[in-house]
Amino acid sequence: MAAWGCVASLGAARWLCWRAARAAAGLLGRPSRRSYAVGPAQSPPTFGFLLDIDGVLVRGHRVIPAALEAFRRLMNSQGQLRVPVVFVTNAGNSLQHSKAQELSALLGCEVDADQVILSHSPMKLFSEYHEKRMLVSGQGPVVENAQGLGFRNVVTMDELRMAFPLLDMVDLERRLKTTPSPVPLFFKGVLLLGEPVRWETSLQLIMDVLLSNGSPGTGLATPPYPHLPILASNMDLLWMAEAKMPRFGHGTFLLCLETIYQKVTGKELRYEGLMGKPSILTYQYAQDLIRRQAERRGWVAPIRKLYAVGDNPTSDIYGANLFHQYLQKATRDGAPELGAGGPRQQQPSASQSCISILVCTGVYNPSNPQSTEPVLGGEQPPFHGHRDLFFSPGLMEASHVVNDVNEAVQLVFREEGWASE
Amino acid sequence: MAAWGCVASLGAARWLCWRAARAAAGLLGRPSRRSYAVGPAQSPPTFGFLLDIDGVLVRGHRVIPAALEAFRRLMNSQGQLRVPVVFVTNAGNSLQHSKAQELSALLGCEVDADQVILSHSPMKLFSEYHEKRMLVSGQGPVVENAQGLGFRNVVTMDELRMAFPLLDMVDLERRLKTTPSPVPLFFKGVLLLGEPVRWETSLQLIMDVLLSNGSPGTGLATPPYPHLPILASNMDLLWMAEAKMPRFGHGTFLLCLETIYQKVTGKELRYEGLMGKPSILTYQYAQDLIRRQAERRGWVAPIRKLYAVGDNPTSDIYGANLFHQYLQKATRDGAPELGAGGPRQQQPSASQSCISILVCTGVYNPSNPQSTEPVLGGEQPPFHGHRDLFFSPGLMEASHVVNDVNEAVQLVFREEGWASE
């Protein structure tokens, strides 16, 4: 799923993409295929990869050929990765181990479930909510997903509407005639894992839980503020599917919820945690997984540099650059505060930089420029990032623009002195 | 359906309601039951009634006893109304003639379909769209309703999603595998009759029609602005049902649509017509029906005064007062411009005033004050009126507050010199 967001100030990136595409087509001189044998005295890696999935490794259900080449380069002769790698996607309606199996099959490389970061994976860090009763919104395997994240007491929208049949009123034909639950439910928070179906139902029930301070069905005169904690993931407003115009993502659902809350109460909806790219939380989580991966492999040298490869400036590049700023500030001043609530188990940071690399095999593929055009030709396009992000065109400019993930790996190996010429 | 909106500045009204309730209970002295025989030389009426339905004449499916008394007072010995009366409701998911039949049965009085104004009834005036292909949103008998309003070329959301199976993507299990329509559909506008079901589908498809300038499925780089015309009805944000907290109304759906359009395009969604109480359009339409009704009855004297009886300050009272301001300005300066687009068949106005009368048998019944409490106790509650309305607490103050519709009719008759003492 490739988020389709603000493409302002992408002139330079797009030119580089175009240049890279022409280079690939031999128009500017095809880069020679160099060998990449590494000497036996290779020291342990001090860098790791954050790889986006859709548009970088796969398109739909097919692997991008360059990804196979990249993984041959990333693996040693025993088929093990030579550097720590995590896969970072904003998808959230599938299971982590299913995504790992899918990647293993596509890449011909054993991918472990704990190398995969879905948009909601950082919710594992919010352990103080894991035993509390949480209302969960999303579709697909929501309960399994929530349990996989550590939540042991979740209630789905369907369970809530069955327990309180007077709440879900919009659909005249779905109004329930059942008896309200004799046992009241007390919620302690809300989990928004991904876009649900029947938005009117989820929006209404989430509002009921927030305004009633967790006791839907009661008639609280004064709703609490701050409201109950909300953990949300995947703030992509729009994404490109097969249709020629972009489709609604979970960010559109969040936008509706934020707006309704603001209109009804006059106050701003706040997130205890807002994760998925481009949130710092997701990059912190990825950094931590990379550190653990290196530890498991016995690589003692700290991982100082992260390379984030993605196809989407608004999500992958913005996020990597934002995290880079965060790391720079942390190196200088100590760990700064996170905007949208922080996890409860932060690890000390070893990384000092996060380098963004834009590839042209996904949403910003120059051979199909139509899908990447801004909405309003000739005008400054509106900011499609989330309300809690600031609009900073500079953050959408990648450190490097290359054709594909294979070129990205080559570039990194060169930078790190790993690739033989 | 009683809208539940901003209840700021209702202190005075509520006190009067309380006073009226106590009066009814005999605590302040019950008003004596006077006879109301009218002399044979009664001149033709120069005033008419706009009666809200829910909370004024009925509660749920039961008639309010005072309404029966009021109608005995309003009818002559032949069972004919002695003054023009229209019934004005913000409901929109039923048919006009069904509502008339329902009222006839409840009130024991022949109610004609053209005495009933549903929230979308003024769309009859927008005849320039009646032959054009319009996308229609709502639930219940949407096609029948649209046809009843004069639209002869409507396409429903379900028809659109079947014709363009790549558009409706949010619900993973409802994604269509059918072939796109070989015949493109060109829309000329959008009708929003009432809250639909599966909001994500309607929101997405309406956006597709607006951004593609009426050709969903195409990939227009520059969406038009102004966008295609939208006719919308019923802007109630919330309404009170059986649950202790208010439920989402069509205004909440409109709020989502407005916000998504603004976020995606950076521009404001505009309505060609926005109707239902408290819009001036609805009161203009009601005034016109009253004029015609008087003409049919052979009452030659122009109708100079309208009396609007309702239970809801944000909707009934705000609307009546707003229309009164409009009439005053029209009398002084000629017909002023309407804010949200105007109908194409405006009649010259004979009315000079619209008097608001608040009853205590609906949402502001003082015997059940809980349901009327503001959201945020102790603080200035937020404005729940529509974006296109200005927040004017004075407009929510009724000219008169009485117990019930029977007292309202008595009051009017006295004011007009019709009631014998």
mmCIF file of C-alpha atoms in Angstrom, chain B residues 80-226:
data_model
loop_
_atom_site.group_PDB
_atom_site.id
_atom_site.type_symbol
_atom_site.label_atom_id
_atom_site.label_comp_id
_atom_site.label_asym_id
_atom_site.label_seq_id
_atom_site.Cartn_x
_atom_site.Cartn_y
_atom_site.Cartn_z
ATOM 1 C CA GLN B 80 -61.614 21.610 7.133
ATOM 2 C CA LEU B 81 -58.663 23.627 8.308
ATOM 3 C CA ARG B 82 -59.576 27.239 9.027
ATOM 4 C CA VAL B 83 -56.031 28.458 8.345
ATOM 5 C CA PRO B 84 -53.237 27.215 6.102
ATOM 6 C CA VAL B 85 -51.040 24.641 7.843
ATOM 7 C CA VAL B 86 -47.864 22.899 6.684
ATOM 8 C CA PHE B 87 -45.896 20.221 8.488
ATOM 9 C CA VAL B 88 -42.146 20.789 8.446
ATOM 10 C CA THR B 89 -39.794 17.972 9.443
ATOM 11 C CA ASN B 90 -36.099 17.284 8.975
ATOM 12 C CA ALA B 91 -36.806 13.617 8.336
ATOM 13 C CA GLY B 92 -35.845 12.536 4.836
ATOM 14 C CA ASN B 93 -35.653 8.769 4.673
ATOM 15 C CA SER B 94 -39.394 8.318 4.209
ATOM 16 C CA LEU B 95 -41.828 9.335 1.478
ATOM 17 C CA GLN B 96 -43.932 12.480 1.568
ATOM 18 C CA HIS B 97 -47.238 10.693 1.002
ATOM 19 C CA SER B 98 -46.426 8.057 3.651
ATOM 20 C CA LYS B 99 -45.799 10.830 6.149
ATOM 21 C CA ALA B 100 -49.093 12.495 5.155
ATOM 22 C CA GLN B 101 -50.992 9.233 5.634
ATOM 23 C CA GLU B 102 -49.356 8.715 9.004
ATOM 24 C CA LEU B 103 -50.309 12.224 10.119
ATOM 25 C CA SER B 104 -53.878 11.865 8.843
ATOM 26 C CA ALA B 105 -54.320 8.728 10.913
ATOM 27 C CA LEU B 106 -52.758 10.248 14.016
ATOM 28 C CA LEU B 107 -54.468 13.655 13.932
ATOM 29 C CA GLY B 108 -57.871 12.643 12.661
ATOM 30 C CA CYS B 109 -57.580 15.282 9.980
ATOM 31 C CA GLU B 110 -57.105 14.880 6.227
ATOM 32 C CA VAL B 111 -53.453 15.750 5.620
ATOM 33 C CA ASP B 112 -52.458 16.162 2.010
ATOM 34 C CA ALA B 113 -48.990 15.112 0.757
ATOM 35 C CA ASP B 114 -48.346 18.667 -0.361
ATOM 36 C CA GLN B 115 -48.787 19.920 3.168
ATOM 37 C CA VAL B 116 -45.768 17.882 4.248
ATOM 38 C CA ILE B 117 -42.262 19.304 3.914
ATOM 39 C CA LEU B 118 -39.493 16.766 4.329
ATOM 40 C CA SER B 119 -35.911 17.967 4.609
ATOM 41 C CA HIS B 120 -35.348 17.533 0.875
ATOM 42 C CA SER B 121 -38.734 18.788 -0.373
ATOM 43 C CA PRO B 122 -37.329 22.167 -1.523
ATOM 44 C CA MET B 123 -35.240 20.264 -4.089
ATOM 45 C CA LYS B 124 -38.418 20.376 -6.177
ATOM 46 C CA LEU B 125 -37.510 23.987 -6.864
ATOM 47 C CA PHE B 126 -34.149 23.131 -8.428
ATOM 48 C CA SER B 127 -35.723 22.174 -11.721
ATOM 49 C CA GLU B 128 -32.609 22.877 -13.770
ATOM 50 C CA TYR B 129 -31.148 19.638 -12.373
ATOM 51 C CA HIS B 130 -34.241 17.507 -12.768
ATOM 52 C CA GLU B 131 -33.283 16.122 -16.181
ATOM 53 C CA LYS B 132 -29.575 15.819 -15.421
ATOM 54 C CA ARG B 133 -27.773 12.691 -14.270
ATOM 55 C CA MET B 134 -27.362 13.012 -10.502
ATOM 56 C CA LEU B 135 -25.603 10.730 -8.038
ATOM 57 C CA VAL B 136 -27.950 10.171 -5.095
ATOM 58 C CA SER B 137 -26.942 9.402 -1.505
ATOM 59 C CA GLY B 138 -29.225 8.342 1.324
ATOM 60 C CA GLN B 139 -31.051 5.251 2.493
ATOM 61 C CA GLY B 140 -34.566 3.888 2.341
ATOM 62 C CA PRO B 141 -36.569 4.761 -0.781
ATOM 63 C CA VAL B 142 -33.878 7.065 -2.261
ATOM 64 C CA VAL B 143 -34.816 6.589 -5.916
ATOM 65 C CA GLU B 144 -38.524 7.008 -5.233
ATOM 66 C CA ASN B 145 -37.776 10.084 -3.146
ATOM 67 C CA ALA B 146 -35.553 11.600 -5.819
ATOM 68 C CA GLN B 147 -38.162 10.904 -8.490
ATOM 69 C CA GLY B 148 -40.841 12.406 -6.291
ATOM 70 C CA LEU B 149 -38.726 15.559 -6.145
ATOM 71 C CA GLY B 150 -38.629 15.690 -9.934
ATOM 72 C CA PHE B 151 -35.242 14.075 -10.673
ATOM 73 C CA ARG B 152 -35.596 11.747 -13.614
ATOM 74 C CA ASN B 153 -32.003 10.556 -14.068
ATOM 75 C CA VAL B 154 -30.569 9.428 -10.748
ATOM 76 C CA VAL B 155 -27.879 6.819 -10.106
ATOM 77 C CA THR B 156 -27.496 5.226 -6.674
ATOM 78 C CA MET B 157 -24.227 4.499 -4.872
ATOM 79 C CA ASP B 158 -24.720 0.773 -5.421
ATOM 80 C CA GLU B 159 -25.223 1.261 -9.149
ATOM 81 C CA LEU B 160 -22.089 3.417 -9.336
ATOM 82 C CA ARG B 161 -19.907 0.969 -7.446
ATOM 83 C CA MET B 162 -21.101 -1.903 -9.623
ATOM 84 C CA ALA B 163 -20.311 0.103 -12.762
ATOM 85 C CA PHE B 164 -16.828 1.063 -11.486
ATOM 86 C CA PRO B 165 -15.643 -1.840 -9.355
ATOM 87 C CA LEU B 166 -12.195 -0.331 -8.710
ATOM 88 C CA LEU B 167 -13.498 2.624 -6.737
ATOM 89 C CA ASP B 168 -14.912 1.232 -3.501
ATOM 90 C CA MET B 169 -11.864 -0.288 -1.817
ATOM 91 C CA VAL B 170 -12.139 0.207 1.951
ATOM 92 C CA ASP B 171 -14.028 -2.981 2.784
ATOM 93 C CA LEU B 172 -11.671 -5.811 1.817
ATOM 94 C CA GLU B 173 -14.538 -8.292 1.621
ATOM 95 C CA ARG B 174 -16.734 -6.109 -0.591
ATOM 96 C CA ARG B 175 -14.116 -5.373 -3.243
ATOM 97 C CA LEU B 176 -15.734 -6.259 -6.529
ATOM 98 C CA LYS B 177 -14.319 -8.610 -9.101
ATOM 99 C CA THR B 178 -16.740 -7.541 -11.836
ATOM 100 C CA THR B 179 -15.781 -5.858 -15.080
ATOM 101 C CA PRO B 180 -15.947 -2.074 -15.263
ATOM 102 C CA SER B 181 -18.880 -0.631 -17.161
ATOM 103 C CA PRO B 182 -18.175 -0.282 -20.886
ATOM 104 C CA VAL B 183 -20.436 2.777 -20.898
ATOM 105 C CA PRO B 184 -18.983 5.702 -18.957
ATOM 106 C CA LEU B 185 -21.324 7.625 -16.705
ATOM 107 C CA PHE B 186 -21.226 11.396 -16.765
ATOM 108 C CA PHE B 187 -22.693 13.022 -13.716
ATOM 109 C CA LYS B 188 -23.879 16.592 -13.520
ATOM 110 C CA GLY B 189 -24.405 16.822 -9.792
ATOM 111 C CA VAL B 190 -24.892 15.142 -6.436
ATOM 112 C CA LEU B 191 -28.003 14.801 -4.269
ATOM 113 C CA LEU B 192 -27.522 14.178 -0.561
ATOM 114 C CA LEU B 193 -30.980 13.236 0.706
ATOM 115 C CA GLY B 194 -30.087 11.856 4.121
ATOM 116 C CA GLU B 195 -27.527 9.794 6.013
ATOM 117 C CA PRO B 196 -26.455 6.774 3.974
ATOM 118 C CA VAL B 197 -25.110 3.451 5.251
ATOM 119 C CA ARG B 198 -21.456 2.429 4.786
ATOM 120 C CA TRP B 199 -20.234 6.000 4.905
ATOM 121 C CA GLU B 200 -16.808 5.086 3.484
ATOM 122 C CA THR B 201 -18.457 4.019 0.224
ATOM 123 C CA SER B 202 -20.592 7.114 -0.218
ATOM 124 C CA LEU B 203 -17.801 9.480 0.848
ATOM 125 C CA GLN B 204 -15.355 7.868 -1.588
ATOM 126 C CA LEU B 205 -17.767 7.793 -4.524
ATOM 127 C CA ILE B 206 -18.967 11.355 -3.985
ATOM 128 C CA MET B 207 -15.322 12.495 -3.889
ATOM 129 C CA ASP B 208 -14.629 10.532 -7.087
ATOM 130 C CA VAL B 209 -17.520 12.238 -8.859
ATOM 131 C CA LEU B 210 -16.491 15.694 -7.647
ATOM 132 C CA LEU B 211 -12.752 15.338 -8.353
ATOM 133 C CA SER B 212 -13.325 13.779 -11.798
ATOM 134 C CA ASN B 213 -15.845 16.470 -12.749
ATOM 135 C CA GLY B 214 -18.530 13.831 -13.080
ATOM 136 C CA SER B 215 -16.590 11.033 -14.786
ATOM 137 C CA PRO B 216 -15.591 8.628 -12.022
ATOM 138 C CA GLY B 217 -12.950 6.158 -13.103
ATOM 139 C CA THR B 218 -10.965 8.736 -15.034
ATOM 140 C CA GLY B 219 -7.701 10.175 -13.751
ATOM 141 C CA LEU B 220 -8.208 13.900 -13.929
ATOM 142 C CA ALA B 221 -5.006 15.745 -12.972
ATOM 143 C CA THR B 222 -6.779 18.984 -12.130
ATOM 144 C CA PRO B 223 -10.136 18.714 -10.409
ATOM 145 C CA PRO B 224 -12.520 21.520 -11.255
ATOM 146 C CA TYR B 225 -13.353 24.297 -8.850
ATOM 147 C CA PRO B 226 -16.069 25.223 -8.317
#
